Structures are given as C-alpha cells and as structure tokens.
mmCIF file with all atom_site columns, C-alpha atoms in Angstrom:
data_model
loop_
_atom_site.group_PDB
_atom_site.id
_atom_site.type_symbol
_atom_site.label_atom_id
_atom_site.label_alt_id
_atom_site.label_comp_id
_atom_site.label_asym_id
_atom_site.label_entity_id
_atom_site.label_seq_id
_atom_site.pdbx_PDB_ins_code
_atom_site.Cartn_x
_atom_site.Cartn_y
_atom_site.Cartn_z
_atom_site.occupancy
_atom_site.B_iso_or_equiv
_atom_site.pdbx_formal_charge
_atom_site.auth_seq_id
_atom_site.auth_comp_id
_atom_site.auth_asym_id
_atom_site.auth_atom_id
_atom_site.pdbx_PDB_model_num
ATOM 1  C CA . UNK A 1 1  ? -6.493 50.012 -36.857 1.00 0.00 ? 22 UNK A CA 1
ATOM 2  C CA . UNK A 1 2  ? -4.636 51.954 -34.506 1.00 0.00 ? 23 UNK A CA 1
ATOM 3  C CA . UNK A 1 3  ? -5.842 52.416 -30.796 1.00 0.00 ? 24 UNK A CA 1
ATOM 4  C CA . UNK A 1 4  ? -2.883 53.993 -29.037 1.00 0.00 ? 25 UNK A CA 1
ATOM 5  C CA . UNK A 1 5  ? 0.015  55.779 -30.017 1.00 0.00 ? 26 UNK A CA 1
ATOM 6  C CA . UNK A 1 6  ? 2.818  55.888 -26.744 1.00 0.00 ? 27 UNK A CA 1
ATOM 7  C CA . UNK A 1 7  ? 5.579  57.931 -28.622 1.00 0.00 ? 28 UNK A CA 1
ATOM 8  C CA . UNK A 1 8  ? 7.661  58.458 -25.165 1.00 0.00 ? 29 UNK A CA 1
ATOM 9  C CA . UNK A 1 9  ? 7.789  54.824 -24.989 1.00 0.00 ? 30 UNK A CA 1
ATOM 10 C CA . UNK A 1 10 ? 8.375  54.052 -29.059 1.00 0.00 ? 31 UNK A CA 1
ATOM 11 C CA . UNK A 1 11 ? 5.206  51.937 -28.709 1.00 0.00 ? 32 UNK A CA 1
ATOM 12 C CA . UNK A 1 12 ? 1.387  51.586 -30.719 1.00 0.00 ? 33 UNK A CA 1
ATOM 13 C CA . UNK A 1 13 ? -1.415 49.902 -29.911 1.00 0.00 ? 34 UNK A CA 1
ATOM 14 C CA . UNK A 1 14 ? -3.110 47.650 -32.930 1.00 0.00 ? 35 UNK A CA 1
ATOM 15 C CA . UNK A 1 15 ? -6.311 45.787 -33.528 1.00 0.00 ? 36 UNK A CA 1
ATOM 16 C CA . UNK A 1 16 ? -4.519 43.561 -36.355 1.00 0.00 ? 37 UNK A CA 1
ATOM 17 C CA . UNK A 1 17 ? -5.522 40.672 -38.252 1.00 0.00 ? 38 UNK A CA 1
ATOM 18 C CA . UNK A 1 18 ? -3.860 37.232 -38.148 1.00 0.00 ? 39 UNK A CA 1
ATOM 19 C CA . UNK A 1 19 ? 0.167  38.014 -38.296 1.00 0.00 ? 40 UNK A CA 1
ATOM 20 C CA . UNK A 1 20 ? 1.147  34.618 -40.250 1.00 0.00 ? 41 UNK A CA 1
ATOM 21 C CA . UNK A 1 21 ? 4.840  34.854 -40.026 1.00 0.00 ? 42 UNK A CA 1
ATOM 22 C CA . UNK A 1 22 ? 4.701  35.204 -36.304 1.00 0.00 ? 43 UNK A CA 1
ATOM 23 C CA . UNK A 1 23 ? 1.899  32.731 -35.767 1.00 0.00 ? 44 UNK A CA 1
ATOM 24 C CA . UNK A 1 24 ? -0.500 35.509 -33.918 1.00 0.00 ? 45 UNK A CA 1
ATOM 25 C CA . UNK A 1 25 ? -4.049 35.051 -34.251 1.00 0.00 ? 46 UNK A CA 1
ATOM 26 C CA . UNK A 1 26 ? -6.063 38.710 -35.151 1.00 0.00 ? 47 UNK A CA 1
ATOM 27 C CA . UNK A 1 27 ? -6.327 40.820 -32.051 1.00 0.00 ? 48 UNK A CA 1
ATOM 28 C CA . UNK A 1 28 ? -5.348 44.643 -30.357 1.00 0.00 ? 49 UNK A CA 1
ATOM 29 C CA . UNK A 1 29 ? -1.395 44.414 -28.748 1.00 0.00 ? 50 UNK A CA 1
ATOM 30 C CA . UNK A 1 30 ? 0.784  46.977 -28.173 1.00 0.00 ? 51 UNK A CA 1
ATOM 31 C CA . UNK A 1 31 ? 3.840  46.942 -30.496 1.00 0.00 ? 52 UNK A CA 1
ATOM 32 C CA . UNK A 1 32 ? 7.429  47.994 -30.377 1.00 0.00 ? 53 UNK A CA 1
ATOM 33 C CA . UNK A 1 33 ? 8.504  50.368 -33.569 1.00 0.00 ? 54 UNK A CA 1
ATOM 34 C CA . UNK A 1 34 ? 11.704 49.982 -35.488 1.00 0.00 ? 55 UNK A CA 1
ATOM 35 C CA . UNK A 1 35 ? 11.698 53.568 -36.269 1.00 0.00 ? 56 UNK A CA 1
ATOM 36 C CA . UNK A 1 36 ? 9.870  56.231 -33.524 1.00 0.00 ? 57 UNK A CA 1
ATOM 37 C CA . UNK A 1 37 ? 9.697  58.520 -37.055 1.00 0.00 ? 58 UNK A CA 1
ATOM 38 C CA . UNK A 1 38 ? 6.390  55.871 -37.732 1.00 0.00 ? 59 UNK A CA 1
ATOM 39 C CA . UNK A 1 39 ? 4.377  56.985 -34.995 1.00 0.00 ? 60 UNK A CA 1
ATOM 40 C CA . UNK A 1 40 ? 4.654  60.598 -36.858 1.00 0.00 ? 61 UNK A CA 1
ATOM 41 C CA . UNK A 1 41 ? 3.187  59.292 -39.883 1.00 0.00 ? 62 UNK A CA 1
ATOM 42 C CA . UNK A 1 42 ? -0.439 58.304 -38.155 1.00 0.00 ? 63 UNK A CA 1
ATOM 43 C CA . UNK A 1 43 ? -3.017 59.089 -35.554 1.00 0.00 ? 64 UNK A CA 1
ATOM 44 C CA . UNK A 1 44 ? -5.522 57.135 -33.488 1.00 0.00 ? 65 UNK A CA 1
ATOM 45 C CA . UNK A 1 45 ? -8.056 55.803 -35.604 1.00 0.00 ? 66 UNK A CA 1
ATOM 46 C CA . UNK A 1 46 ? -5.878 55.196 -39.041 1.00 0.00 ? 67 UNK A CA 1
ATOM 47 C CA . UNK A 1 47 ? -6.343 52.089 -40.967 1.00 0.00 ? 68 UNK A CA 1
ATOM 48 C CA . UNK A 1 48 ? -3.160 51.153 -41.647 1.00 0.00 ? 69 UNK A CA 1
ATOM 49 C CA . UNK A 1 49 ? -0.771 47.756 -42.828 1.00 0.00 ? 70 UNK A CA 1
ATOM 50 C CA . UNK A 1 50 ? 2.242  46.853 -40.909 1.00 0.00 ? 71 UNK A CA 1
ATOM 51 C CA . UNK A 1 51 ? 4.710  44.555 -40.813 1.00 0.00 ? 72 UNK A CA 1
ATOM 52 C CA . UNK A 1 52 ? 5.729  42.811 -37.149 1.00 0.00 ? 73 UNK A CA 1
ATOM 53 C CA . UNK A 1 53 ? 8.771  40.406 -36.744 1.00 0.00 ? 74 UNK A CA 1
ATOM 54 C CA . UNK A 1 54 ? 11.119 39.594 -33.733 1.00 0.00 ? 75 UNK A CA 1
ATOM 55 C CA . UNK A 1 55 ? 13.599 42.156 -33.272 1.00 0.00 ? 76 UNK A CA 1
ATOM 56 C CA . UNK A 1 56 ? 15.833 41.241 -30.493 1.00 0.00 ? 77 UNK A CA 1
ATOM 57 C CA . UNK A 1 57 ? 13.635 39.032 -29.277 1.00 0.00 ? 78 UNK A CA 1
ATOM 58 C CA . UNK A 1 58 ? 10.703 41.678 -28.838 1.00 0.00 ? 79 UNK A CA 1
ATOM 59 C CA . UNK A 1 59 ? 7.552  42.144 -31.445 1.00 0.00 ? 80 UNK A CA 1
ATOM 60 C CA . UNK A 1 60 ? 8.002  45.065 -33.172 1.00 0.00 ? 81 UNK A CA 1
ATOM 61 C CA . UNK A 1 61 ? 7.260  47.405 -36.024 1.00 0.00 ? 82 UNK A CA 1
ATOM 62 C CA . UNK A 1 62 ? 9.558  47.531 -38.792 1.00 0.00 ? 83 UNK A CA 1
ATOM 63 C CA . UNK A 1 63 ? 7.115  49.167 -41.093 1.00 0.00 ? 84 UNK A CA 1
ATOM 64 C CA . UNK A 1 64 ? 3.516  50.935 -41.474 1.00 0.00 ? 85 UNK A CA 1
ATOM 65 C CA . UNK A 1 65 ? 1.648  51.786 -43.913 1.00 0.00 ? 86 UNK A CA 1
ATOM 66 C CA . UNK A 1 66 ? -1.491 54.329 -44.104 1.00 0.00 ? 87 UNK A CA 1
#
C-alpha cells in the first residue's frame, strides 16, 4: 500500500510484505524508483505490487503495479 509519494526526490513510501529476494521482512520504507514516470501511475492509498532490488547499491523500484 502506498503511504507517501516524494516525486521531487524520485522516492515512495510502502507498507510491503516480506521482499524475499532482498531478505526484508514485511514493513512501510521509503523506496528509490527506477523510473520517476511510476510515481505518475498511483496515488496515496493504492494497493499496488512492486518489485525492489539493489540498484547501485540503493533499494529501489524497478517496477509497480496497480
């Protein structure tokens, strides 16, 4: 679910559930975004799926789904 949506910064808050592949247990984080063009697609409040792998070192967003 999103919480937050920081476009200035290319960042989103999101109350996830466990992320396997990076060994995260569920919780809300704020996110990096591969692509600031995702934060257009949603709005506070959206359930949504995402994908989250180490970009550079950093957590981030390299896709979303509503």
């Amino acid at each position: 679910e999103i919480k937050k949506i920081n476009e200035s910064a290319g960042k989103i808050t999101i109350k996830h559930e466990p992320i396997p592949n990076l060994d995260m247990d569920a919780m809300t984080m704020v996110f990096r975004v591969a692509d600031p063009a995702f934060l257009q697609q949603v709005k506070v409040g959206d359930k949504i799926t995402f994908e989250a792998d180490r970009v550079n070192g950093a957590i981030t967003v390299i896709s979303i789904t509503k």
